[in-house]
PDB file of C-alpha atoms and ligand atoms in Angstrom:
ATOM      1  CA  MET A  28      29.931   8.158   9.520  1.00 91.00           C
ATOM      2  CA  ARG A  29      27.047   8.710   7.066  1.00 96.00           C
ATOM      3  CA  ILE A  30      24.029   7.455   7.217  1.00 97.00           C
ATOM      4  CA  LEU A  31      21.317   7.219   3.987  1.00 98.00           C
ATOM      5  CA  ILE A  32      17.431   7.242   5.664  1.00 98.00           C
ATOM      6  CA  VAL A  33      15.392   5.879   2.614  1.00 98.00           C
ATOM      7  CA  GLY A  34      11.559   7.016   2.984  1.00 98.00           C
ATOM      8  CA  ALA A  35      12.630  10.230   4.690  1.00 97.00           C
ATOM      9  CA  ARG A  36       9.503  11.991   4.141  1.00 97.00           C
ATOM     10  CA  GLY A  37       7.138   9.297   6.009  1.00 97.00           C
ATOM     11  CA  MET A  38       6.270   9.486   9.482  1.00 97.00           C
ATOM     12  CA  LEU A  39       9.039   7.235  10.965  1.00 98.00           C
ATOM     13  CA  GLY A  40      11.508   8.702   8.263  1.00 98.00           C
ATOM     14  CA  SER A  41      11.230  12.174   9.412  1.00 97.00           C
ATOM     15  CA  ASP A  42      12.024  11.682  13.313  1.00 97.00           C
ATOM     16  CA  LEU A  43      14.845   9.359  11.953  1.00 97.00           C
ATOM     17  CA  ILE A  44      15.878  12.387  10.165  1.00 96.00           C
ATOM     18  CA  ALA A  45      15.575  14.612  13.359  1.00 95.00           C
ATOM     19  CA  HIS A  46      16.459  12.299  16.054  1.00 95.00           C
ATOM     20  CA  LEU A  47      19.413   9.992  15.246  1.00 94.00           C
ATOM     21  CA  PRO A  48      22.265  10.822  17.454  1.00 87.00           C
ATOM     22  CA  GLY A  49      24.426  13.764  16.124  1.00 84.00           C
ATOM     23  CA  GLY A  50      28.134  13.461  14.908  1.00 84.00           C
ATOM     24  CA  GLN A  51      27.339  11.609  11.595  1.00 91.00           C
ATOM     25  CA  GLN A  52      26.394  12.937   8.429  1.00 96.00           C
ATOM     26  CA  VAL A  53      22.463  11.523   8.051  1.00 97.00           C
ATOM     27  CA  ILE A  54      21.065  11.992   4.384  1.00 97.00           C
ATOM     28  CA  GLY A  55      17.491  11.481   3.602  1.00 97.00           C
ATOM     29  CA  THR A  56      16.151  10.728   0.566  1.00 98.00           C
ATOM     30  CA  ASP A  57      12.628   9.372  -0.791  1.00 97.00           C
ATOM     31  CA  ILE A  58      10.413   8.560  -3.768  1.00 98.00           C
ATOM     32  CA  ASP A  59      11.268  12.090  -5.771  1.00 97.00           C
ATOM     33  CA  ASP A  60      15.188  10.962  -5.299  1.00 97.00           C
ATOM     34  CA  PHE A  61      15.213   7.673  -6.344  1.00 98.00           C
ATOM     35  CA  ASP A  62      12.484   5.077  -6.097  1.00 98.00           C
ATOM     36  CA  ILE A  63      13.365   1.358  -4.460  1.00 98.00           C
ATOM     37  CA  THR A  64      11.508  -0.448  -6.652  1.00 98.00           C
ATOM     38  CA  ASN A  65      13.924   0.235  -9.769  1.00 98.00           C
ATOM     39  CA  GLN A  66      17.160  -1.831  -9.241  1.00 98.00           C
ATOM     40  CA  GLU A  67      19.651   0.337 -11.600  1.00 98.00           C
ATOM     41  CA  GLU A  68      18.538   3.618 -10.128  1.00 98.00           C
ATOM     42  CA  THR A  69      18.731   2.474  -6.118  1.00 98.00           C
ATOM     43  CA  LEU A  70      22.355   0.898  -6.857  1.00 98.00           C
ATOM     44  CA  GLN A  71      23.346   4.618  -8.609  1.00 98.00           C
ATOM     45  CA  ALA A  72      21.945   6.269  -5.675  1.00 98.00           C
ATOM     46  CA  LEU A  73      23.855   4.498  -3.440  1.00 98.00           C
ATOM     47  CA  VAL A  74      26.891   4.366  -5.290  1.00 98.00           C
ATOM     48  CA  GLU A  75      26.915   8.309  -5.595  1.00 98.00           C
ATOM     49  CA  ILE A  76      25.853   8.490  -1.633  1.00 98.00           C
ATOM     50  CA  LYS A  77      28.087   5.970  -0.572  1.00 98.00           C
ATOM     51  CA  PRO A  78      26.810   5.357   2.849  1.00 98.00           C
ATOM     52  CA  LEU A  79      28.147   3.306   5.525  1.00 97.00           C
ATOM     53  CA  TRP A  80      24.450   2.307   6.601  1.00 97.00           C
ATOM     54  CA  VAL A  81      21.398   2.701   5.116  1.00 98.00           C
ATOM     55  CA  ILE A  82      17.941   2.552   7.121  1.00 98.00           C
ATOM     56  CA  ASN A  83      15.065   1.534   4.931  1.00 98.00           C
ATOM     57  CA  ALA A  84      12.022   2.965   6.618  1.00 98.00           C
ATOM     58  CA  ALA A  85      10.396   3.280   2.759  1.00 98.00           C
ATOM     59  CA  ALA A  86       7.151   0.943   2.294  1.00 98.00           C
ATOM     60  CA  TYR A  87       4.126   0.582   1.014  1.00 98.00           C
ATOM     61  CA  THR A  88       2.054   1.319   4.209  1.00 97.00           C
ATOM     62  CA  GLN A  89      -1.647   1.175   3.212  1.00 97.00           C
ATOM     63  CA  VAL A  90      -2.642  -2.322   4.642  1.00 97.00           C
ATOM     64  CA  ASP A  91      -6.235  -1.955   3.305  1.00 96.00           C
ATOM     65  CA  ARG A  92      -5.214  -0.680  -0.001  1.00 98.00           C
ATOM     66  CA  CYS A  93      -2.673  -3.212  -0.257  1.00 98.00           C
ATOM     67  CA  GLU A  94      -5.213  -6.225  -0.287  1.00 97.00           C
ATOM     68  CA  GLU A  95      -6.460  -4.723  -3.678  1.00 98.00           C
ATOM     69  CA  GLU A  96      -3.217  -3.790  -4.806  1.00 98.00           C
ATOM     70  CA  ARG A  97      -1.493  -6.793  -4.511  1.00 98.00           C
ATOM     71  CA  GLU A  98       1.201  -6.168  -6.961  1.00 98.00           C
ATOM     72  CA  GLN A  99       2.294  -2.663  -5.552  1.00 98.00           C
ATOM     73  CA  ALA A 100       2.718  -3.828  -2.136  1.00 98.00           C
ATOM     74  CA  PHE A 101       4.920  -6.367  -3.324  1.00 98.00           C
ATOM     75  CA  GLN A 102       7.064  -4.517  -5.756  1.00 98.00           C
ATOM     76  CA  VAL A 103       7.936  -2.056  -2.565  1.00 98.00           C
ATOM     77  CA  ASN A 104       7.768  -4.049   0.510  1.00 98.00           C
ATOM     78  CA  THR A 105       9.642  -7.220  -1.320  1.00 98.00           C
ATOM     79  CA  GLY A 106      11.092  -6.117  -4.654  1.00 98.00           C
ATOM     80  CA  GLY A 107      12.207  -2.581  -3.278  1.00 98.00           C
ATOM     81  CA  VAL A 108      14.008  -4.133  -0.102  1.00 98.00           C
ATOM     82  CA  LYS A 109      15.810  -6.804  -2.470  1.00 98.00           C
ATOM     83  CA  ASN A 110      17.004  -3.897  -4.344  1.00 98.00           C
ATOM     84  CA  LEU A 111      18.265  -2.208  -1.212  1.00 98.00           C
ATOM     85  CA  ALA A 112      20.093  -5.345   0.043  1.00 98.00           C
ATOM     86  CA  LEU A 113      21.656  -6.081  -3.395  1.00 98.00           C
ATOM     87  CA  ALA A 114      23.069  -2.442  -4.022  1.00 98.00           C
ATOM     88  CA  CYS A 115      23.880  -2.708   0.111  1.00 98.00           C
ATOM     89  CA  LYS A 116      26.125  -5.748  -1.033  1.00 98.00           C
ATOM     90  CA  GLU A 117      27.799  -4.144  -3.750  1.00 98.00           C
ATOM     91  CA  ILE A 118      28.760  -1.057  -1.918  1.00 98.00           C
ATOM     92  CA  ARG A 119      29.850  -3.037   1.189  1.00 97.00           C
ATOM     93  CA  ALA A 120      27.252  -0.909   3.271  1.00 97.00           C
ATOM     94  CA  LYS A 121      25.133  -2.071   6.248  1.00 97.00           C
ATOM     95  CA  LEU A 122      21.268  -2.461   5.755  1.00 98.00           C
ATOM     96  CA  LEU A 123      18.868  -1.585   8.646  1.00 98.00           C
ATOM     97  CA  HIS A 124      15.422  -2.734   7.623  1.00 98.00           C
ATOM     98  CA  VAL A 125      12.526  -1.827   9.254  1.00 98.00           C
ATOM     99  CA  SER A 126       9.668  -4.656   9.382  1.00 98.00           C
ATOM    100  CA  THR A 127       6.303  -5.093  10.968  1.00 98.00           C
ATOM    101  CA  ASP A 128       4.180  -6.770  13.943  1.00 98.00           C
ATOM    102  CA  TYR A 129       2.030  -7.963  10.719  1.00 98.00           C
ATOM    103  CA  VAL A 130       4.660 -10.834   9.567  1.00 98.00           C
ATOM    104  CA  PHE A 131       2.854 -12.473  12.564  1.00 98.00           C
ATOM    105  CA  ASP A 132      -0.541 -14.048  12.877  1.00 98.00           C
ATOM    106  CA  GLY A 133      -1.635 -13.092  16.623  1.00 97.00           C
ATOM    107  CA  LYS A 134      -3.186 -16.085  17.357  1.00 97.00           C
ATOM    108  CA  THR A 135      -1.557 -16.657  20.491  1.00 94.00           C
ATOM    109  CA  LYS A 136      -1.267 -14.373  23.834  1.00 91.00           C
ATOM    110  CA  LYS A 137       2.211 -14.557  24.431  1.00 95.00           C
ATOM    111  CA  PRO A 138       4.856 -11.690  23.037  1.00 98.00           C
ATOM    112  CA  TYR A 139       6.039 -12.616  19.586  1.00 98.00           C
ATOM    113  CA  ARG A 140      10.247 -13.615  19.888  1.00 98.00           C
ATOM    114  CA  GLU A 141      12.179 -13.030  16.916  1.00 98.00           C
ATOM    115  CA  GLY A 142      12.741 -16.525  16.206  1.00 97.00           C
ATOM    116  CA  ASP A 143       8.986 -17.030  15.546  1.00 98.00           C
ATOM    117  CA  ALA A 144       7.478 -18.208  12.437  1.00 97.00           C
ATOM    118  CA  PRO A 145       6.033 -15.743  10.430  1.00 98.00           C
ATOM    119  CA  ASN A 146       2.420 -16.377   9.318  1.00 98.00           C
ATOM    120  CA  PRO A 147       1.305 -13.212   7.859  1.00 98.00           C
ATOM    121  CA  LEU A 148      -2.752 -12.935   7.760  1.00 97.00           C
ATOM    122  CA  SER A 149      -2.691  -9.474   5.008  1.00 98.00           C
ATOM    123  CA  VAL A 150      -1.048  -8.834   1.531  1.00 98.00           C
ATOM    124  CA  TYR A 151       0.844  -6.098   3.299  1.00 98.00           C
ATOM    125  CA  GLY A 152       2.060  -8.759   6.309  1.00 98.00           C
ATOM    126  CA  GLN A 153       3.207 -11.119   2.940  1.00 98.00           C
ATOM    127  CA  SER A 154       4.942  -8.428   1.285  1.00 98.00           C
ATOM    128  CA  LYS A 155       6.619  -7.295   4.187  1.00 98.00           C
ATOM    129  CA  ALA A 156       7.566 -10.574   5.519  1.00 98.00           C
ATOM    130  CA  GLU A 157       9.129 -11.858   1.963  1.00 98.00           C
ATOM    131  CA  GLY A 158      10.655  -8.561   1.819  1.00 98.00           C
ATOM    132  CA  GLU A 159      12.605  -9.784   4.847  1.00 98.00           C
ATOM    133  CA  SER A 160      13.443 -13.433   4.036  1.00 98.00           C
ATOM    134  CA  ALA A 161      14.630 -11.460   0.377  1.00 98.00           C
ATOM    135  CA  LEU A 162      17.281  -9.361   2.697  1.00 98.00           C
ATOM    136  CA  GLN A 163      18.282 -11.987   4.318  1.00 98.00           C
ATOM    137  CA  ASN A 164      19.045 -14.108   1.475  1.00 98.00           C
ATOM    138  CA  ILE A 165      21.345 -11.411   0.100  1.00 98.00           C
ATOM    139  CA  LEU A 166      23.247 -10.135   3.603  1.00 98.00           C
ATOM    140  CA  ASP A 167      24.741 -11.722   6.000  1.00 94.00           C
ATOM    141  CA  ASP A 168      25.530  -8.478   7.704  1.00 91.00           C
ATOM    142  CA  PHE A 169      21.771  -6.994   8.428  1.00 97.00           C
ATOM    143  CA  ILE A 170      19.372  -5.821  11.271  1.00 98.00           C
ATOM    144  CA  ILE A 171      15.784  -5.973  10.949  1.00 98.00           C
ATOM    145  CA  VAL A 172      13.701  -4.304  13.427  1.00 98.00           C
ATOM    146  CA  ARG A 173      10.197  -5.303  13.552  1.00 98.00           C
ATOM    147  CA  THR A 174       8.008  -3.288  15.165  1.00 98.00           C
ATOM    148  CA  GLY A 175       4.514  -1.890  15.644  1.00 98.00           C
ATOM    149  CA  GLY A 176       1.078   0.696  16.123  1.00 97.00           C
ATOM    150  CA  LEU A 177       3.651   3.580  15.470  1.00 98.00           C
ATOM    151  CA  TYR A 178       2.296   7.040  15.484  1.00 98.00           C
ATOM    152  CA  GLY A 179       4.312  10.576  15.630  1.00 97.00           C
ATOM    153  CA  LYS A 180       3.830  13.968  14.421  1.00 93.00           C
ATOM    154  CA  GLY A 181       4.789  13.117  10.606  1.00 82.00           C
ATOM    155  CA  GLY A 182       1.921  10.847   9.460  1.00 85.00           C
ATOM    156  CA  ASN A 183      -2.012   9.420   9.151  1.00 91.00           C
ATOM    157  CA  ASN A 184      -2.042   7.296  12.291  1.00 97.00           C
ATOM    158  CA  PHE A 185      -4.422   6.064  14.979  1.00 97.00           C
ATOM    159  CA  VAL A 186      -3.681   8.587  17.626  1.00 98.00           C
ATOM    160  CA  ASN A 187      -4.047  11.531  15.561  1.00 97.00           C
ATOM    161  CA  THR A 188      -7.122  10.306  14.225  1.00 97.00           C
ATOM    162  CA  ILE A 189      -8.664   9.884  17.576  1.00 97.00           C
ATOM    163  CA  VAL A 190      -7.932  13.544  18.479  1.00 97.00           C
ATOM    164  CA  GLN A 191      -9.200  14.694  15.065  1.00 96.00           C
ATOM    165  CA  MET A 192     -12.342  12.374  15.850  1.00 97.00           C
ATOM    166  CA  ALA A 193     -12.904  13.518  19.559  1.00 97.00           C
ATOM    167  CA  GLN A 194     -13.062  17.126  18.253  1.00 95.00           C
ATOM    168  CA  GLU A 195     -15.803  16.296  15.578  1.00 96.00           C
ATOM    169  CA  ARG A 196     -18.231  13.450  17.329  1.00 96.00           C
ATOM    170  CA  ASP A 197     -19.484  12.930  20.578  1.00 96.00           C
ATOM    171  CA  GLU A 198     -19.429   8.699  20.566  1.00 97.00           C
ATOM    172  CA  LEU A 199     -16.516   6.798  18.970  1.00 97.00           C
ATOM    173  CA  THR A 200     -16.433   3.098  18.236  1.00 97.00           C
ATOM    174  CA  VAL A 201     -13.235   1.657  18.684  1.00 97.00           C
ATOM    175  CA  VAL A 202     -12.037  -2.349  18.691  1.00 97.00           C
ATOM    176  CA  ASN A 203     -11.315  -3.498  21.589  1.00 97.00           C
ATOM    177  CA  ASP A 204      -9.993  -7.032  20.641  1.00 96.00           C
ATOM    178  CA  GLN A 205      -6.523  -6.514  19.109  1.00 97.00           C
ATOM    179  CA  TRP A 206      -3.710  -6.022  21.559  1.00 97.00           C
ATOM    180  CA  VAL A 207      -0.778  -3.893  20.323  1.00 97.00           C
ATOM    181  CA  SER A 208       2.177  -1.750  21.733  1.00 98.00           C
ATOM    182  CA  PRO A 209       1.592   1.691  20.785  1.00 98.00           C
ATOM    183  CA  THR A 210       4.838   2.957  19.703  1.00 98.00           C
ATOM    184  CA  TYR A 211       6.118   6.617  19.412  1.00 98.00           C
ATOM    185  CA  THR A 212       8.634   7.379  16.244  1.00 98.00           C
ATOM    186  CA  VAL A 213      10.716   9.166  18.267  1.00 98.00           C
ATOM    187  CA  ASP A 214      11.250   6.352  21.054  1.00 98.00           C
ATOM    188  CA  LEU A 215      11.664   4.159  17.795  1.00 98.00           C
ATOM    189  CA  SER A 216      14.180   6.296  16.425  1.00 98.00           C
ATOM    190  CA  LYS A 217      16.871   6.758  19.174  1.00 97.00           C
ATOM    191  CA  ALA A 218      16.509   2.937  19.481  1.00 98.00           C
ATOM    192  CA  ILE A 219      17.543   2.500  15.994  1.00 98.00           C
ATOM    193  CA  GLY A 220      20.251   5.013  16.371  1.00 97.00           C
ATOM    194  CA  THR A 221      21.467   2.604  18.989  1.00 97.00           C
ATOM    195  CA  LEU A 222      21.264  -0.167  17.403  1.00 98.00           C
ATOM    196  CA  VAL A 223      23.391   1.134  14.497  1.00 97.00           C
ATOM    197  CA  LYS A 224      25.794   2.404  16.686  1.00 96.00           C
ATOM    198  CA  LEU A 225      26.333  -1.061  17.854  1.00 97.00           C
ATOM    199  CA  SER A 226      25.683  -2.769  15.038  1.00 97.00           C
ATOM    200  CA  PRO A 227      24.905  -5.908  16.041  1.00 97.00           C
ATOM    201  CA  GLN A 228      23.377  -8.633  13.584  1.00 97.00           C
ATOM    202  CA  GLY A 229      19.981 -10.308  12.870  1.00 98.00           C
ATOM    203  CA  ILE A 230      16.503  -9.280  13.830  1.00 98.00           C
ATOM    204  CA  PHE A 231      15.226  -7.295  17.166  1.00 98.00           C
ATOM    205  CA  HIS A 232      11.714  -6.339  18.093  1.00 98.00           C
ATOM    206  CA  VAL A 233      11.531  -2.626  19.105  1.00 98.00           C
ATOM    207  CA  VAL A 234       8.099  -1.200  20.586  1.00 98.00           C
ATOM    208  CA  ASN A 235       7.284   0.843  23.474  1.00 98.00           C
ATOM    209  CA  SER A 236       6.684  -1.403  26.719  1.00 98.00           C
ATOM    210  CA  ASP A 237       3.452  -3.020  27.768  1.00 97.00           C
ATOM    211  CA  HIS A 238       0.286  -3.458  25.698  1.00 98.00           C
ATOM    212  CA  CYS A 239      -3.215  -2.474  25.491  1.00 98.00           C
ATOM    213  CA  THR A 240      -6.077  -2.863  22.805  1.00 98.00           C
ATOM    214  CA  TRP A 241      -6.620   0.086  20.928  1.00 98.00           C
ATOM    215  CA  TYR A 242      -9.752   0.653  22.694  1.00 98.00           C
ATOM    216  CA  GLU A 243      -7.673   1.053  25.861  1.00 98.00           C
ATOM    217  CA  CYS A 244      -5.490   3.206  23.744  1.00 98.00           C
ATOM    218  CA  ALA A 245      -8.301   5.816  22.951  1.00 98.00           C
ATOM    219  CA  CYS A 246      -9.504   5.985  26.445  1.00 98.00           C
ATOM    220  CA  THR A 247      -5.997   6.993  27.212  1.00 98.00           C
ATOM    221  CA  ILE A 248      -5.858   9.835  24.596  1.00 98.00           C
ATOM    222  CA  LEU A 249      -9.676  11.080  25.138  1.00 98.00           C
ATOM    223  CA  GLU A 250      -8.837  11.394  28.802  1.00 97.00           C
ATOM    224  CA  HIS A 251      -5.034  13.048  28.565  1.00 98.00           C
ATOM    225  CA  ILE A 252      -6.870  15.608  26.042  1.00 97.00           C
ATOM    226  CA  GLY A 253      -9.804  16.126  28.599  1.00 97.00           C
ATOM    227  CA  SER A 254     -12.206  15.247  25.677  1.00 97.00           C
ATOM    228  CA  THR A 255     -15.950  14.503  27.023  1.00 96.00           C
ATOM    229  CA  SER A 256     -16.529  12.235  23.912  1.00 97.00           C
ATOM    230  CA  THR A 257     -17.162   8.643  24.763  1.00 97.00           C
ATOM    231  CA  VAL A 258     -15.498   5.359  23.356  1.00 97.00           C
ATOM    232  CA  ILE A 259     -17.841   2.823  23.004  1.00 97.00           C
ATOM    233  CA  PRO A 260     -15.789  -1.192  22.129  1.00 97.00           C
ATOM    234  CA  ILE A 261     -16.367  -2.849  19.502  1.00 96.00           C
ATOM    235  CA  SER A 262     -15.101  -6.264  17.856  1.00 95.00           C
ATOM    236  CA  SER A 263     -12.716  -6.531  14.811  1.00 93.00           C
ATOM    237  CA  GLU A 264     -15.827  -8.318  13.028  1.00 91.00           C
ATOM    238  CA  ASP A 265     -17.872  -5.319  13.555  1.00 92.00           C
ATOM    239  CA  TYR A 266     -15.102  -3.041  12.501  1.00 90.00           C
ATOM    240  CA  ASN A 267     -15.163  -4.889   8.894  1.00 87.00           C
ATOM    241  CA  ARG A 268     -12.181  -4.279   7.401  1.00 93.00           C
ATOM    242  CA  PRO A 269     -10.583  -5.467   3.968  1.00 96.00           C
ATOM    243  CA  ALA A 270      -7.232  -6.685   5.562  1.00 97.00           C
ATOM    244  CA  ALA A 271      -7.252  -8.896   8.238  1.00 94.00           C
ATOM    245  CA  ARG A 272      -5.062  -7.418  11.451  1.00 96.00           C
ATOM    246  CA  PRO A 273      -3.153  -9.816  13.991  1.00 96.00           C
ATOM    247  CA  ALA A 274      -5.201  -9.903  17.192  1.00 96.00           C
ATOM    248  CA  PHE A 275      -2.222 -10.043  19.174  1.00 97.00           C
ATOM    249  CA  GLY A 276       0.340  -7.999  17.811  1.00 97.00           C
ATOM    250  CA  VAL A 277       2.522  -7.719  20.870  1.00 98.00           C
ATOM    251  CA  LEU A 278       6.613  -8.174  19.988  1.00 98.00           C
ATOM    252  CA  ASP A 279       8.747  -9.463  23.294  1.00 98.00           C
ATOM    253  CA  CYS A 280      11.992  -6.645  23.232  1.00 98.00           C
ATOM    254  CA  GLY A 281      13.832  -8.969  25.221  1.00 97.00           C
ATOM    255  CA  ARG A 282      16.969  -9.341  22.806  1.00 98.00           C
ATOM    256  CA  PHE A 283      16.865  -5.504  22.362  1.00 98.00           C
ATOM    257  CA  THR A 284      17.415  -4.811  25.888  1.00 98.00           C
ATOM    258  CA  GLU A 285      20.121  -7.590  26.246  1.00 98.00           C
ATOM    259  CA  VAL A 286      22.296  -6.225  23.385  1.00 98.00           C
ATOM    260  CA  THR A 287      22.010  -2.758  23.963  1.00 98.00           C
ATOM    261  CA  LYS A 288      21.438  -2.294  27.911  1.00 98.00           C
ATOM    262  CA  THR A 289      18.100   0.001  27.292  1.00 96.00           C
ATOM    263  CA  THR A 290      14.748  -1.097  27.990  1.00 97.00           C
ATOM    264  CA  MET A 291      11.802   0.692  25.954  1.00 98.00           C
ATOM    265  CA  ARG A 292       9.643   3.194  28.206  1.00 98.00           C
ATOM    266  CA  PRO A 293       6.162   2.230  28.716  1.00 98.00           C
ATOM    267  CA  TRP A 294       3.539   2.799  25.917  1.00 98.00           C
ATOM    268  CA  GLU A 295       1.599   4.995  27.992  1.00 98.00           C
ATOM    269  CA  GLU A 296       4.051   7.557  28.932  1.00 98.00           C
ATOM    270  CA  ALA A 297       5.257   8.024  25.651  1.00 98.00           C
ATOM    271  CA  LEU A 298       2.199   8.710  24.645  1.00 98.00           C
ATOM    272  CA  ARG A 299       1.220  11.297  27.204  1.00 98.00           C
ATOM    273  CA  GLU A 300       4.713  12.928  25.998  1.00 98.00           C
ATOM    274  CA  TYR A 301       3.302  13.206  22.037  1.00 98.00           C
ATOM    275  CA  LEU A 302       0.075  14.531  23.039  1.00 97.00           C
ATOM    276  CA  ASP A 303       1.540  17.215  24.981  1.00 97.00           C
ATOM    277  CA  LEU A 304       4.144  18.024  22.735  1.00 94.00           C
ATOM    278  CA  ARG A 305       1.390  18.397  19.781  1.00 86.00           C
TER     279      ARG A 305
HETATM  280  N1  NAP B 524       2.569   2.538  10.713  1.00 74.58           N
HETATM  281  C1  NAP B 524       2.560   2.153  11.579  1.00 74.58           C
HETATM  282  O1  NAP B 524       1.939   1.957  12.495  1.00 74.58           O
HETATM  283  C2  NAP B 524       3.803   0.965  11.121  1.00 74.58           C
HETATM  284  C3  NAP B 524       3.619  -0.533  11.997  1.00 74.58           C
HETATM  285  C4  NAP B 524       4.555  -1.693  11.839  1.00 74.58           C
HETATM  286  C5  NAP B 524       5.687  -1.313  11.036  1.00 74.58           C
HETATM  287  N2  NAP B 524       6.204  -0.237  10.227  1.00 74.58           N
HETATM  288  C6  NAP B 524       7.094  -0.055   9.098  1.00 74.58           C
HETATM  289  O2  NAP B 524       7.747   1.045   9.525  1.00 74.58           O
HETATM  290  C7  NAP B 524       8.381   1.394   8.645  1.00 74.58           C
HETATM  291  C8  NAP B 524       7.770   3.396   8.212  1.00 74.58           C
HETATM  292  O3  NAP B 524       6.436   3.505   8.377  1.00 74.58           O
HETATM  293  P1  NAP B 524       5.606   4.908   8.257  1.00 74.58           P
HETATM  294  O4  NAP B 524       4.036   4.441   8.621  1.00 74.58           O
HETATM  295  O5  NAP B 524       6.921   5.921   8.912  1.00 74.58           O
HETATM  296  O6  NAP B 524       5.525   4.673   6.499  1.00 74.58           O
HETATM  297  P2  NAP B 524       4.860   5.884   5.886  1.00 74.58           P
HETATM  298  O7  NAP B 524       4.727   7.120   6.697  1.00 74.58           O
HETATM  299  O8  NAP B 524       3.868   5.198   4.576  1.00 74.58           O
HETATM  300  O9  NAP B 524       6.385   6.426   4.530  1.00 74.58           O
HETATM  301  C9  NAP B 524       7.300   5.667   3.743  1.00 74.58           C
HETATM  302  C10 NAP B 524       7.897   6.039   3.085  1.00 74.58           C
HETATM  303  O10 NAP B 524       8.353   5.781   2.203  1.00 74.58           O
HETATM  304  C11 NAP B 524       7.985   6.293   0.738  1.00 74.58           C
HETATM  305  N3  NAP B 524       8.191   5.165  -0.523  1.00 74.58           N
HETATM  306  C12 NAP B 524       7.023   4.500  -0.757  1.00 74.58           C
HETATM  307  N4  NAP B 524       7.498   3.778  -1.674  1.00 74.58           N
HETATM  308  C13 NAP B 524       8.329   4.102  -2.256  1.00 74.58           C
HETATM  309  C14 NAP B 524       9.126   3.470  -3.455  1.00 74.58           C
HETATM  310  N5  NAP B 524       9.038   2.990  -4.282  1.00 74.58           N
HETATM  311  N6  NAP B 524      10.806   4.063  -3.370  1.00 74.58           N
HETATM  312  C15 NAP B 524      10.939   5.177  -2.357  1.00 74.58           C
HETATM  313  N7  NAP B 524      10.148   5.696  -1.273  1.00 74.58           N
HETATM  314  C16 NAP B 524       9.159   5.062  -1.498  1.00 74.58           C
HETATM  315  C17 NAP B 524       6.375   7.071   1.277  1.00 74.58           C
HETATM  316  O11 NAP B 524       6.825   7.955  -0.173  1.00 74.58           O
HETATM  317  P3  NAP B 524       5.115   8.662  -0.504  1.00 74.58           P
HETATM  318  O12 NAP B 524       4.180   9.148   0.491  1.00 74.58           O
HETATM  319  O13 NAP B 524       5.219   9.626  -1.495  1.00 74.58           O
HETATM  320  O14 NAP B 524       4.642   7.182  -1.291  1.00 74.58           O
HETATM  321  C18 NAP B 524       6.945   7.339   2.437  1.00 74.58           C
HETATM  322  O15 NAP B 524       7.441   8.641   2.487  1.00 74.58           O
HETATM  323  C19 NAP B 524       7.942   0.786   7.297  1.00 74.58           C
HETATM  324  O16 NAP B 524       8.447   0.076   7.128  1.00 74.58           O
HETATM  325  C20 NAP B 524       6.632  -0.095   7.509  1.00 74.58           C
HETATM  326  O17 NAP B 524       6.455  -0.852   7.311  1.00 74.58           O
HETATM  327  C21 NAP B 524       4.698   1.080  10.014  1.00 74.58           C
END
């Protein structure tokens, strides 16, 4: 089985290349190979590569910058997904597309289920939600994996930032009113491999289990690496950023567990393993 990973140089994409189960031909491409915002280029690439599965890990992921670069965000996160879906339809490939908890507003205290209504707060969230809709209007046979709080060795992320800041400062301030399930890209890659193998249809929420605030996550990181720096909890209001984030960005993975008969391990266990392997 030939699987094409689009966005293979990114944080998730690089772990997908490394951690999809063996026994299949995995090909990775990124923007230098073809730009998903170009419909013709995208179709031509897929016609040439002839994958059975396309996994889309490409996106415009700079959440704050999306507020200013609205057009680019929609071009990649909506237009790019549409182009991939059209190309997949043409060559009869299956598409697994990666989306985000930022499609929700986070104004609840109950983990989101797949059928809950999106209500994004940011341009990034809107562009990702519209990408999901565009894909669903084109393809019947698709998988959308919504995830959140990603970290892995191949990218800029919260965990790497905290480790770095702990080396440079005695005091760190971190928001304590945003709940997430920090998710290791290696665990997510393996879960995506399982979904591709089983080939179910529709939307799946996939994150490491349990949840915490970013402040609690930062405390765990500092404790694990033996840092003497202090973490001070602050509110999102105090940490004023261009894009609003969902306060409760926690996803219910019940459908994933039911279909795959596997459970994502707790975020803390995955995080400690990641920190040990760094
Ligand atoms: N990071 C998170 O916390 C998080 C949370 C929830 C969901 N997600 C979703 O998970 C997926 C992977 O995220 P990530 O953090 O691994 O992203 P990433 O590290 O930013 O990687 C995205 C990759 O896509 C490439 N790309 C951008 N525009 C492209 C285009 N027009 N054509 C082809 N390739 C293009 C990027 O290339 P350049 O670097 O050259 O631009 C980059 O290699 C995304 O769908 C994201 O929305 C991420």
